[in-house]
Short mmCIF file of C-alpha atoms in Angstrom, two decimals:
data_model
loop_
_atom_site.label_atom_id
_atom_site.label_comp_id
_atom_site.label_asym_id
_atom_site.label_seq_id
_atom_site.Cartn_x
_atom_site.Cartn_y
_atom_site.Cartn_z
CA MET A 1 -72.01 -23.28 180.80
CA SER A 2 -74.89 -22.17 178.63
CA ASN A 3 -77.43 -23.68 180.97
CA THR A 4 -76.03 -21.77 183.93
CA GLN A 5 -76.06 -18.35 182.28
CA LYS A 6 -79.77 -17.77 182.96
CA MET A 7 -78.93 -18.17 186.67
CA ASP A 8 -75.93 -15.80 186.50
CA LEU A 9 -75.70 -13.57 189.58
CA THR A 10 -72.96 -11.42 188.02
CA VAL A 11 -75.41 -9.60 185.75
CA GLY A 12 -78.65 -7.70 186.28
CA GLN A 13 -79.77 -5.13 188.84
CA PRO A 14 -78.25 -6.27 192.19
CA PHE A 15 -81.29 -5.41 194.34
CA TYR A 16 -83.78 -7.45 192.31
CA CYS A 17 -81.21 -10.12 191.52
CA LEU A 18 -80.67 -10.75 195.24
CA LEU A 19 -84.35 -10.53 196.11
CA LYS A 20 -85.33 -13.00 193.39
CA PHE A 21 -82.68 -15.42 194.60
CA ALA A 22 -83.51 -15.00 198.31
CA ILE A 23 -87.31 -15.39 198.22
CA PRO A 24 -87.30 -19.17 197.50
CA ILE A 25 -84.76 -19.68 200.29
CA ILE A 26 -86.86 -17.70 202.78
CA ILE A 27 -89.97 -19.67 201.83
CA GLY A 28 -88.04 -22.93 202.16
CA ASN A 29 -86.64 -22.06 205.59
CA LEU A 30 -90.04 -21.01 206.93
CA PHE A 31 -91.63 -24.13 205.49
CA GLN A 32 -88.97 -26.21 207.23
CA LEU A 33 -89.75 -24.48 210.53
CA PHE A 34 -93.47 -25.18 210.20
CA TYR A 35 -92.70 -28.78 209.28
CA THR A 36 -90.51 -29.16 212.39
CA LEU A 37 -93.38 -27.94 214.56
CA ALA A 38 -95.76 -30.37 212.81
CA ASP A 39 -93.28 -33.20 213.35
CA SER A 40 -93.19 -32.46 217.09
CA VAL A 41 -96.98 -32.43 217.22
CA ILE A 42 -97.17 -35.85 215.53
CA VAL A 43 -94.70 -37.41 217.96
CA GLY A 44 -96.35 -35.80 220.99
CA LYS A 45 -99.93 -36.59 220.00
CA THR A 46 -99.33 -40.17 218.84
CA LEU A 47 -96.58 -41.40 221.19
CA GLY A 48 -97.10 -39.25 224.27
CA THR A 49 -95.21 -36.80 226.45
CA ASN A 50 -92.29 -39.11 227.20
CA ALA A 51 -91.62 -39.71 223.52
CA LEU A 52 -91.67 -35.98 222.80
CA ALA A 53 -89.32 -35.39 225.74
CA ALA A 54 -87.00 -38.14 224.46
CA VAL A 55 -86.78 -36.50 221.04
CA GLY A 56 -86.30 -33.05 222.56
CA SER A 57 -83.62 -34.20 225.00
CA THR A 58 -81.25 -35.10 222.14
CA SER A 59 -82.02 -32.05 219.99
CA ILE A 60 -78.92 -30.08 220.99
CA ILE A 61 -76.60 -32.96 220.01
CA ILE A 62 -78.29 -33.45 216.65
CA TYR A 63 -78.39 -29.68 216.11
CA PHE A 64 -74.65 -29.51 216.83
CA VAL A 65 -73.88 -32.12 214.14
CA PHE A 66 -76.28 -30.58 211.62
CA CYS A 67 -74.81 -27.11 212.17
CA PHE A 68 -71.38 -28.46 211.28
CA ILE A 69 -72.78 -30.12 208.15
CA ASN A 70 -74.57 -26.93 207.06
CA GLY A 71 -71.39 -24.89 207.47
CA LEU A 72 -69.19 -27.51 205.81
CA THR A 73 -71.33 -27.84 202.69
CA GLY A 74 -71.95 -24.08 202.62
CA GLY A 75 -68.18 -23.61 202.37
CA PHE A 76 -68.10 -25.97 199.40
CA GLY A 77 -70.78 -23.80 197.81
CA ILE A 78 -68.67 -20.65 198.23
CA CYS A 79 -65.72 -22.28 196.44
CA LEU A 80 -67.96 -23.38 193.57
CA GLY A 81 -69.66 -19.99 193.37
CA GLN A 82 -66.32 -18.22 192.91
CA ARG A 83 -65.47 -20.44 189.96
CA CYS A 84 -68.95 -20.09 188.54
CA GLY A 85 -68.59 -16.29 188.61
CA ALA A 86 -65.22 -16.56 186.88
CA LYS A 87 -66.86 -18.67 184.11
CA ASP A 88 -64.17 -21.28 184.78
CA GLU A 89 -65.89 -24.50 183.74
CA THR A 90 -62.80 -26.63 184.44
CA GLY A 91 -62.54 -25.09 187.91
CA MET A 92 -66.25 -25.68 188.47
CA ARG A 93 -65.86 -29.36 187.67
CA LYS A 94 -62.87 -29.57 190.00
CA SER A 95 -64.89 -27.87 192.72
CA ILE A 96 -67.86 -30.22 192.32
CA THR A 97 -65.49 -33.20 192.34
CA SER A 98 -63.75 -31.94 195.49
CA ALA A 99 -67.11 -31.37 197.22
CA THR A 100 -68.16 -34.90 196.27
CA VAL A 101 -64.98 -36.53 197.58
CA LEU A 102 -65.00 -34.57 200.85
CA SER A 103 -68.73 -35.17 201.38
CA ILE A 104 -68.19 -38.93 201.10
CA ALA A 105 -65.20 -38.78 203.47
CA PHE A 106 -67.05 -36.72 206.09
CA SER A 107 -70.13 -38.94 205.78
CA ILE A 108 -68.07 -41.98 206.73
CA LEU A 109 -66.12 -40.18 209.47
CA LEU A 110 -69.04 -38.41 211.16
CA THR A 111 -71.34 -41.43 210.98
CA ALA A 112 -68.73 -43.69 212.58
CA VAL A 113 -67.80 -41.23 215.34
CA CYS A 114 -71.36 -40.21 216.19
CA CYS A 115 -72.76 -43.74 216.27
CA LEU A 116 -69.86 -45.10 218.33
CA LEU A 117 -70.28 -42.32 220.89
CA SER A 118 -74.08 -42.43 221.10
CA HIS A 119 -74.24 -44.16 224.49
CA GLN A 120 -71.63 -41.81 225.95
CA LEU A 121 -73.53 -38.78 224.64
CA ILE A 122 -76.75 -39.98 226.30
CA SER A 123 -74.90 -40.29 229.62
CA LEU A 124 -73.17 -36.92 229.17
CA MET A 125 -76.50 -35.16 228.64
CA GLN A 126 -77.81 -36.73 231.89
CA ILE A 127 -81.04 -37.76 230.20
CA PRO A 128 -83.53 -39.27 232.70
CA GLN A 129 -83.65 -43.07 232.74
CA ASP A 130 -87.36 -43.26 231.90
CA ILE A 131 -86.75 -41.70 228.47
CA ALA A 132 -83.10 -42.67 227.91
CA LYS A 133 -83.85 -45.72 225.73
CA GLU A 134 -86.20 -43.82 223.41
CA ALA A 135 -83.74 -40.91 223.28
CA TYR A 136 -80.97 -43.30 222.24
CA ASP A 137 -83.15 -45.00 219.60
CA TYR A 138 -84.06 -41.67 218.02
CA MET A 139 -80.59 -40.13 218.14
CA PHE A 140 -78.79 -43.24 216.90
CA VAL A 141 -80.99 -43.55 213.80
CA VAL A 142 -80.69 -39.83 212.96
CA LEU A 143 -76.90 -39.94 213.35
CA LEU A 144 -76.78 -43.18 211.36
CA GLY A 145 -78.30 -41.16 208.53
CA THR A 146 -75.60 -38.46 208.66
CA GLY A 147 -74.60 -39.40 205.11
CA ALA A 148 -78.11 -38.63 203.85
CA THR A 149 -78.00 -35.22 205.56
CA ILE A 150 -74.62 -34.40 203.99
CA PHE A 151 -75.83 -35.62 200.57
CA TYR A 152 -78.93 -33.43 200.83
CA ASN A 153 -77.04 -30.32 201.93
CA THR A 154 -74.21 -30.78 199.42
CA ILE A 155 -76.44 -30.99 196.36
CA SER A 156 -78.60 -28.09 197.62
CA ASN A 157 -75.56 -25.85 198.11
CA ILE A 158 -74.10 -26.85 194.74
CA LEU A 159 -77.32 -25.86 192.97
CA ARG A 160 -77.48 -22.54 194.86
CA ALA A 161 -73.83 -21.85 193.98
CA LEU A 162 -74.84 -22.23 190.32
CA GLY A 163 -77.51 -19.57 190.94
CA ASP A 164 -80.47 -21.94 191.26
CA SER A 165 -82.40 -21.38 194.49
CA ARG A 166 -85.72 -22.72 193.16
CA THR A 167 -84.84 -26.39 192.73
CA PRO A 168 -83.69 -26.77 196.38
CA LEU A 169 -86.96 -25.08 197.45
CA TYR A 170 -89.12 -27.51 195.49
CA PHE A 171 -87.38 -30.53 196.95
CA LEU A 172 -87.33 -29.04 200.46
CA VAL A 173 -91.11 -28.77 200.28
CA PHE A 174 -91.28 -32.31 198.88
CA SER A 175 -88.97 -33.58 201.65
CA SER A 176 -91.04 -31.94 204.37
CA ILE A 177 -94.34 -33.36 203.11
CA LEU A 178 -92.78 -36.80 202.60
CA ASN A 179 -91.35 -36.67 206.13
CA ILE A 180 -94.77 -36.03 207.66
CA ILE A 181 -96.34 -38.85 205.61
CA LEU A 182 -93.58 -41.28 206.60
CA ASP A 183 -93.94 -40.18 210.24
CA LEU A 184 -97.58 -41.27 210.20
CA VAL A 185 -96.84 -44.51 208.33
CA PHE A 186 -93.88 -45.61 210.47
CA ILE A 187 -95.43 -44.58 213.80
CA LEU A 188 -99.09 -45.48 213.32
CA SER A 189 -98.93 -48.36 210.81
CA PHE A 190 -95.55 -49.97 211.55
CA HIS A 191 -95.49 -49.07 215.28
CA MET A 192 -91.79 -48.13 215.13
CA GLY A 193 -92.01 -45.52 217.90
CA VAL A 194 -89.57 -42.60 217.97
CA ALA A 195 -87.18 -44.56 215.76
CA GLY A 196 -89.87 -44.38 213.07
CA ALA A 197 -89.78 -40.58 213.23
CA ALA A 198 -85.99 -40.69 212.83
CA TRP A 199 -86.18 -43.06 209.85
CA ALA A 200 -88.78 -40.78 208.27
CA THR A 201 -86.37 -37.86 208.54
CA ILE A 202 -83.35 -39.50 206.96
CA LEU A 203 -85.29 -41.35 204.23
CA SER A 204 -87.11 -38.19 203.14
CA GLN A 205 -83.78 -36.34 203.00
CA PHE A 206 -82.09 -39.09 201.00
CA ILE A 207 -84.94 -39.39 198.49
CA SER A 208 -85.12 -35.61 198.05
CA ALA A 209 -81.35 -35.38 197.60
CA ALA A 210 -81.39 -38.14 194.97
CA LEU A 211 -84.19 -36.43 193.05
CA SER A 212 -82.42 -33.06 193.32
CA LEU A 213 -79.29 -34.65 191.87
CA LEU A 214 -81.23 -36.14 188.95
CA VAL A 215 -82.83 -32.77 188.14
CA GLY A 216 -79.46 -31.03 188.53
CA LEU A 217 -77.75 -33.48 186.17
CA LYS A 218 -80.46 -32.82 183.59
CA LYS A 219 -80.32 -29.02 183.89
CA TYR A 220 -76.57 -28.46 184.36
CA PRO A 221 -74.06 -30.36 182.21
CA VAL A 222 -71.24 -29.12 184.46
CA LEU A 223 -72.45 -31.60 187.11
CA HIS A 224 -71.45 -34.49 184.84
CA ILE A 225 -68.00 -35.00 186.38
CA GLN A 226 -65.63 -37.32 184.56
CA LEU A 227 -62.55 -39.36 185.44
CA GLN A 228 -60.10 -36.62 184.43
CA ASP A 229 -61.76 -34.26 186.92
CA PHE A 230 -60.24 -36.36 189.72
CA GLN A 231 -56.70 -35.68 188.50
CA HIS A 232 -54.49 -33.02 190.18
CA LEU A 233 -57.14 -32.48 192.83
CA LYS A 234 -54.90 -31.87 195.86
CA GLU A 235 -54.94 -28.06 195.80
CA SER A 236 -58.69 -27.92 195.23
CA LEU A 237 -59.35 -30.43 198.02
CA LEU A 238 -57.26 -28.41 200.46
CA LEU A 239 -59.08 -25.18 199.58
CA HIS A 240 -62.50 -26.80 199.99
CA LEU A 241 -61.48 -28.50 203.22
CA LYS A 242 -60.14 -25.24 204.67
CA THR A 243 -63.20 -23.20 203.69
CA GLY A 244 -65.75 -25.85 204.59
CA PHE A 245 -64.18 -26.89 207.89
CA GLN A 246 -63.83 -23.29 209.07
CA MET A 247 -67.49 -22.58 208.37
CA GLY A 248 -68.58 -25.89 209.90
CA PHE A 249 -66.58 -25.20 213.03
CA GLN A 250 -68.03 -21.69 213.31
CA MET A 251 -71.60 -22.99 213.05
CA SER A 252 -70.96 -25.70 215.65
CA VAL A 253 -69.30 -23.35 218.14
CA MET A 254 -72.51 -21.28 218.26
CA CYS A 255 -74.27 -24.27 219.84
CA ILE A 256 -71.94 -24.10 222.85
CA GLY A 257 -73.14 -20.60 223.69
CA GLN A 258 -76.77 -21.63 223.28
CA LEU A 259 -76.17 -24.63 225.55
CA ALA A 260 -74.84 -22.29 228.26
CA MET A 261 -77.91 -20.07 227.92
CA GLN A 262 -80.21 -23.08 228.28
CA ALA A 263 -78.31 -24.24 231.36
CA VAL A 264 -78.82 -20.88 233.09
CA VAL A 265 -82.54 -20.90 232.25
CA ASN A 266 -82.89 -24.46 233.55
CA SER A 267 -81.42 -23.41 236.87
CA ILE A 268 -84.05 -20.68 237.38
CA GLY A 269 -87.14 -22.87 237.30
CA THR A 270 -89.97 -24.40 235.28
CA ASP A 271 -91.74 -21.11 234.47
CA ALA A 272 -88.50 -19.65 233.13
CA VAL A 273 -87.91 -22.73 230.97
CA ALA A 274 -91.45 -22.59 229.57
CA GLY A 275 -91.32 -18.85 228.85
CA TYR A 276 -87.85 -19.02 227.31
CA THR A 277 -88.78 -22.02 225.16
CA ALA A 278 -91.88 -20.30 223.74
CA ALA A 279 -89.93 -17.09 223.10
CA SER A 280 -87.12 -19.04 221.44
CA LYS A 281 -89.58 -20.63 219.01
CA ALA A 282 -90.63 -17.15 217.89
CA ASP A 283 -86.97 -16.14 217.74
CA GLN A 284 -86.30 -18.97 215.26
CA VAL A 285 -88.34 -17.17 212.60
CA SER A 286 -85.87 -14.27 212.58
CA VAL A 287 -82.86 -16.59 212.62
CA LEU A 288 -84.19 -18.57 209.63
CA VAL A 289 -84.99 -15.44 207.61
CA ASN A 290 -81.56 -13.95 208.31
CA ASN A 291 -79.96 -17.28 207.40
CA ALA A 292 -81.83 -17.19 204.09
CA MET A 293 -80.49 -13.71 203.34
CA MET A 294 -77.06 -14.96 204.36
CA THR A 295 -77.28 -17.79 201.81
CA ALA A 296 -78.36 -15.35 199.10
CA ILE A 297 -75.55 -12.84 199.66
CA SER A 298 -73.05 -15.69 200.01
CA ASN A 299 -73.72 -17.04 196.53
CA TYR A 300 -74.02 -13.54 195.05
CA VAL A 301 -70.69 -12.34 196.47
CA ALA A 302 -68.90 -15.62 195.64
CA GLN A 303 -69.89 -15.38 191.98
CA ASN A 304 -69.03 -11.69 191.69
CA PHE A 305 -65.75 -12.16 193.55
CA GLY A 306 -64.84 -14.88 191.08
CA ALA A 307 -65.75 -12.53 188.22
CA GLY A 308 -63.75 -9.68 189.76
CA LYS A 309 -66.80 -7.40 189.89
CA TRP A 310 -66.08 -5.45 193.05
CA ASP A 311 -68.55 -2.67 192.27
CA ARG A 312 -71.33 -5.25 192.10
CA ILE A 313 -70.20 -6.65 195.46
CA ARG A 314 -70.52 -3.16 196.99
CA GLN A 315 -73.95 -2.67 195.41
CA GLY A 316 -75.08 -6.14 196.45
CA VAL A 317 -74.06 -5.68 200.07
CA ARG A 318 -75.98 -2.39 200.24
CA ALA A 319 -79.02 -4.02 198.64
CA SER A 320 -78.81 -7.02 200.97
CA LEU A 321 -78.60 -4.76 204.04
CA ILE A 322 -81.72 -2.86 202.96
CA GLN A 323 -83.66 -6.08 202.35
CA THR A 324 -82.43 -7.88 205.47
CA GLU A 325 -83.01 -4.98 207.84
CA GLY A 326 -86.42 -4.28 206.29
CA LEU A 327 -87.45 -7.85 207.03
CA ASN A 328 -86.00 -7.61 210.54
CA VAL A 329 -88.10 -4.52 211.28
CA LEU A 330 -91.25 -6.34 210.14
CA MET A 331 -90.40 -9.40 212.23
CA CYS A 332 -89.61 -7.30 215.29
CA VAL A 333 -92.94 -5.48 215.11
CA GLY A 334 -94.89 -8.66 214.36
CA ILE A 335 -93.29 -10.69 217.15
CA LEU A 336 -93.77 -7.95 219.75
CA LEU A 337 -97.43 -7.50 218.81
CA LEU A 338 -98.09 -11.26 218.81
CA ARG A 339 -95.88 -12.26 221.74
CA HIS A 340 -98.79 -13.49 223.91
CA PRO A 341 -100.56 -15.50 221.15
CA ILE A 342 -97.16 -17.06 220.40
CA VAL A 343 -96.89 -18.33 223.97
CA ARG A 344 -100.46 -19.70 223.85
CA LEU A 345 -99.56 -21.54 220.65
CA PHE A 346 -97.20 -23.77 222.61
CA LEU A 347 -98.77 -23.72 226.08
CA SER A 348 -102.47 -24.33 226.73
CA ASP A 349 -102.64 -22.44 230.03
CA PRO A 350 -99.62 -20.12 230.49
CA THR A 351 -99.22 -18.40 233.85
CA SER A 352 -98.40 -14.75 234.40
CA GLU A 353 -94.84 -15.74 235.30
CA ILE A 354 -94.41 -17.59 231.99
CA TYR A 355 -95.66 -14.50 230.15
CA ARG A 356 -93.22 -12.36 232.13
CA TYR A 357 -90.20 -14.45 231.16
CA SER A 358 -91.27 -14.65 227.51
CA ASP A 359 -92.02 -10.91 227.31
CA LEU A 360 -88.69 -9.94 228.85
CA TYR A 361 -86.72 -12.05 226.37
CA LEU A 362 -88.60 -10.89 223.27
CA THR A 363 -88.71 -7.18 224.19
CA ILE A 364 -84.92 -7.16 224.56
CA VAL A 365 -83.90 -9.46 221.69
CA ALA A 366 -86.41 -8.53 218.95
CA PRO A 367 -85.36 -4.85 218.67
CA CYS A 368 -81.76 -6.09 218.27
CA TYR A 369 -82.52 -8.18 215.17
CA PHE A 370 -80.85 -5.42 213.15
CA LEU A 371 -77.53 -6.54 214.71
CA LEU A 372 -78.22 -10.11 213.60
CA GLY A 373 -78.89 -8.77 210.11
CA LEU A 374 -75.58 -6.88 210.03
CA LEU A 375 -73.78 -9.99 211.26
CA ALA A 376 -75.40 -12.23 208.65
CA VAL A 377 -74.55 -9.94 205.72
CA TYR A 378 -71.02 -8.90 206.66
CA ARG A 379 -69.82 -12.28 207.94
CA THR A 380 -70.97 -14.09 204.82
CA THR A 381 -69.65 -11.38 202.50
CA VAL A 382 -66.17 -11.46 204.03
CA GLN A 383 -66.17 -15.27 203.96
CA SER A 384 -67.25 -15.33 200.31
CA MET A 385 -64.41 -12.98 199.38
CA GLY A 386 -61.90 -15.60 200.48
CA ASN A 387 -61.23 -14.36 204.02
CA GLY A 388 -61.88 -17.16 206.48
CA ARG A 389 -59.80 -15.79 209.36
CA ALA A 390 -61.96 -12.78 210.27
CA PRO A 391 -65.26 -14.74 210.41
CA PHE A 392 -63.52 -17.36 212.55
CA LEU A 393 -62.27 -14.72 215.00
CA ALA A 394 -65.73 -13.12 214.99
CA CYS A 395 -67.19 -16.51 215.92
CA ILE A 396 -64.81 -16.77 218.87
CA ILE A 397 -65.76 -13.23 219.97
CA GLU A 398 -69.44 -14.18 219.68
CA LEU A 399 -68.89 -17.26 221.85
CA ILE A 400 -66.91 -15.35 224.48
CA MET A 401 -69.53 -12.60 224.70
CA ARG A 402 -72.35 -15.12 225.00
CA LEU A 403 -70.57 -17.12 227.70
CA ALA A 404 -69.50 -13.98 229.56
CA ALA A 405 -73.08 -12.72 229.66
CA THR A 406 -74.71 -15.99 230.71
CA LEU A 407 -72.11 -17.52 233.01
CA GLY A 408 -70.40 -14.34 234.17
CA LEU A 409 -73.45 -12.16 234.82
CA SER A 410 -76.10 -14.74 235.70
CA SER A 411 -75.33 -14.52 239.43
CA VAL A 412 -75.98 -10.77 239.31
CA LEU A 413 -78.62 -10.36 236.60
CA GLY A 414 -80.28 -13.77 236.66
CA TYR A 415 -82.61 -14.34 233.69
CA LEU A 416 -81.73 -10.91 232.27
CA SER A 417 -78.22 -12.21 231.50
CA VAL A 418 -79.76 -14.72 229.08
CA CYS A 419 -81.80 -11.98 227.38
CA ILE A 420 -78.79 -9.74 226.70
CA ALA A 421 -76.41 -12.57 225.71
CA SER A 422 -77.34 -12.77 222.03
CA PRO A 423 -77.42 -8.98 221.35
CA LEU A 424 -74.01 -8.61 223.01
CA ALA A 425 -72.61 -11.53 221.00
CA TRP A 426 -73.94 -10.07 217.73
CA LEU A 427 -72.52 -6.63 218.57
CA GLY A 428 -69.08 -8.02 219.38
CA ALA A 429 -68.86 -10.03 216.16
CA CYS A 430 -70.12 -7.13 214.02
CA SER A 431 -67.50 -4.76 215.42
CA LEU A 432 -64.77 -6.88 213.81
CA LEU A 433 -66.49 -7.93 210.59
CA ILE A 434 -67.72 -4.49 209.49
CA VAL A 435 -64.22 -3.02 209.85
CA CYS A 436 -62.74 -6.00 207.99
CA TYR A 437 -65.23 -5.68 205.11
CA TYR A 438 -64.52 -2.01 204.49
CA ARG A 439 -60.75 -2.59 204.67
CA MET A 440 -61.05 -5.28 202.01
CA ILE A 441 -63.27 -3.09 199.83
CA ARG A 442 -60.87 -0.13 200.06
CA ARG A 443 -58.01 -2.36 198.92
CA ALA A 444 -60.01 -3.87 196.07
CA PRO A 445 -58.86 -3.40 192.45
CA LEU A 446 -60.09 -0.31 190.65
CA PRO A 447 -63.11 -0.69 188.30
CA SER A 448 -60.84 -0.51 185.27
CA VAL A 449 -59.25 -3.82 186.22
CA GLU A 450 -62.36 -5.52 187.58
CA LYS A 451 -62.06 -8.35 185.10
CA ALA A 452 -58.65 -9.43 186.33
CA PRO A 453 -58.27 -13.19 186.75
CA MET A 454 -59.34 -14.59 190.07
CA PHE A 455 -55.81 -15.53 191.14
CA GLN A 456 -54.82 -11.86 190.81
CA LEU A 457 -57.79 -10.78 192.90
CA ARG A 458 -56.76 -13.16 195.67
CA LYS A 459 -53.49 -11.26 196.00
CA GLN A 460 -55.43 -8.02 196.58
CA GLN A 461 -57.66 -9.20 199.40
CA THR A 462 -56.25 -9.25 202.90
CA SER A 463 -56.94 -11.30 205.95
#
């Protein structure tokens, strides 16, 4: 445990503790976004429009699977963070062992299911025949590498749960650079086409995950799991499965709402699709920053919940809200001021109609980023305090609101229904989670018994 103390999130001033932990995650997420854009440019410039369309046509399927993996492994991180905060080294080893076993099991299961259903998924998405083969080649290879994605996300979330957000950043940067290099090698030198881009993605993830593991094993002795750690593992496996699966399901369900929004936009016309796509790219910056703050508060609350430090949870949530909403204000102002240059970044000659669709989306959604910030902080906080039911219900509310806006109001409001869908979904989810958080905090143990064992704290928190 001595090596993990310097990364302890249960001590120090909460505001600076959170900020120091969050900054590497924000940088990493933004770097990943810029890499994704560069990856698209490489495919489009070297292989042509059809290749880029083939890759893009399968993005929602791949995004759906990756969302589940991110949520699943994030849930494992919450379980580990609680034990880390409680300074329970035996529990930490059990948690790491459980995460390892479940990661292997889900790697086998998801890889088998996704690869076997690849042809059916291509047909279901109604991908045009002229790009269907390339779309299949790209998607099949990426899904074949599901194990590498789970490996990468599992080790990253384990390190963050131990309080280390820098090591995942370093290897995320390394993975992104390696991916671009392998893209060029596989596409230009080996002439592997879109499959080369897919192989570049999974190989860079696997190599980065392996190097992250080696560094983690050197820095943190608790990662050296032994044979006895696999004994009496049933209860720990069930807890990790419950937490991880709930979060994975929540993340995946969000894709359904986004798919409905895209369908409505597609039905309006080409200009609407172009304007919405450009605006959505700008929107991703806010989503990634809020996700970074969500990761930071998740690990912070998990550790302090495990330590029984409820006052620090209150202080941390307030600090996280200030930081998150401050960043959201800056992003809102920046995006609104740069909304036309953003469109020109993706389109060489945008029409006035494209500008109109992009402007309408951004001027409605950007000022509502504060709702996304509230959702990110409160949902993750409640989840990290051991309550999985409320975030799950909030996810269902979010889905219903998004579908109601897009499918229910599209015949009346048209494109405007897409613009208001996300703010309404965020508002609906927040209305439940904020109430739930303050109910849990009011029923928390008094400061005089903050150091009660974690199993006693679990009896205090409510669903």
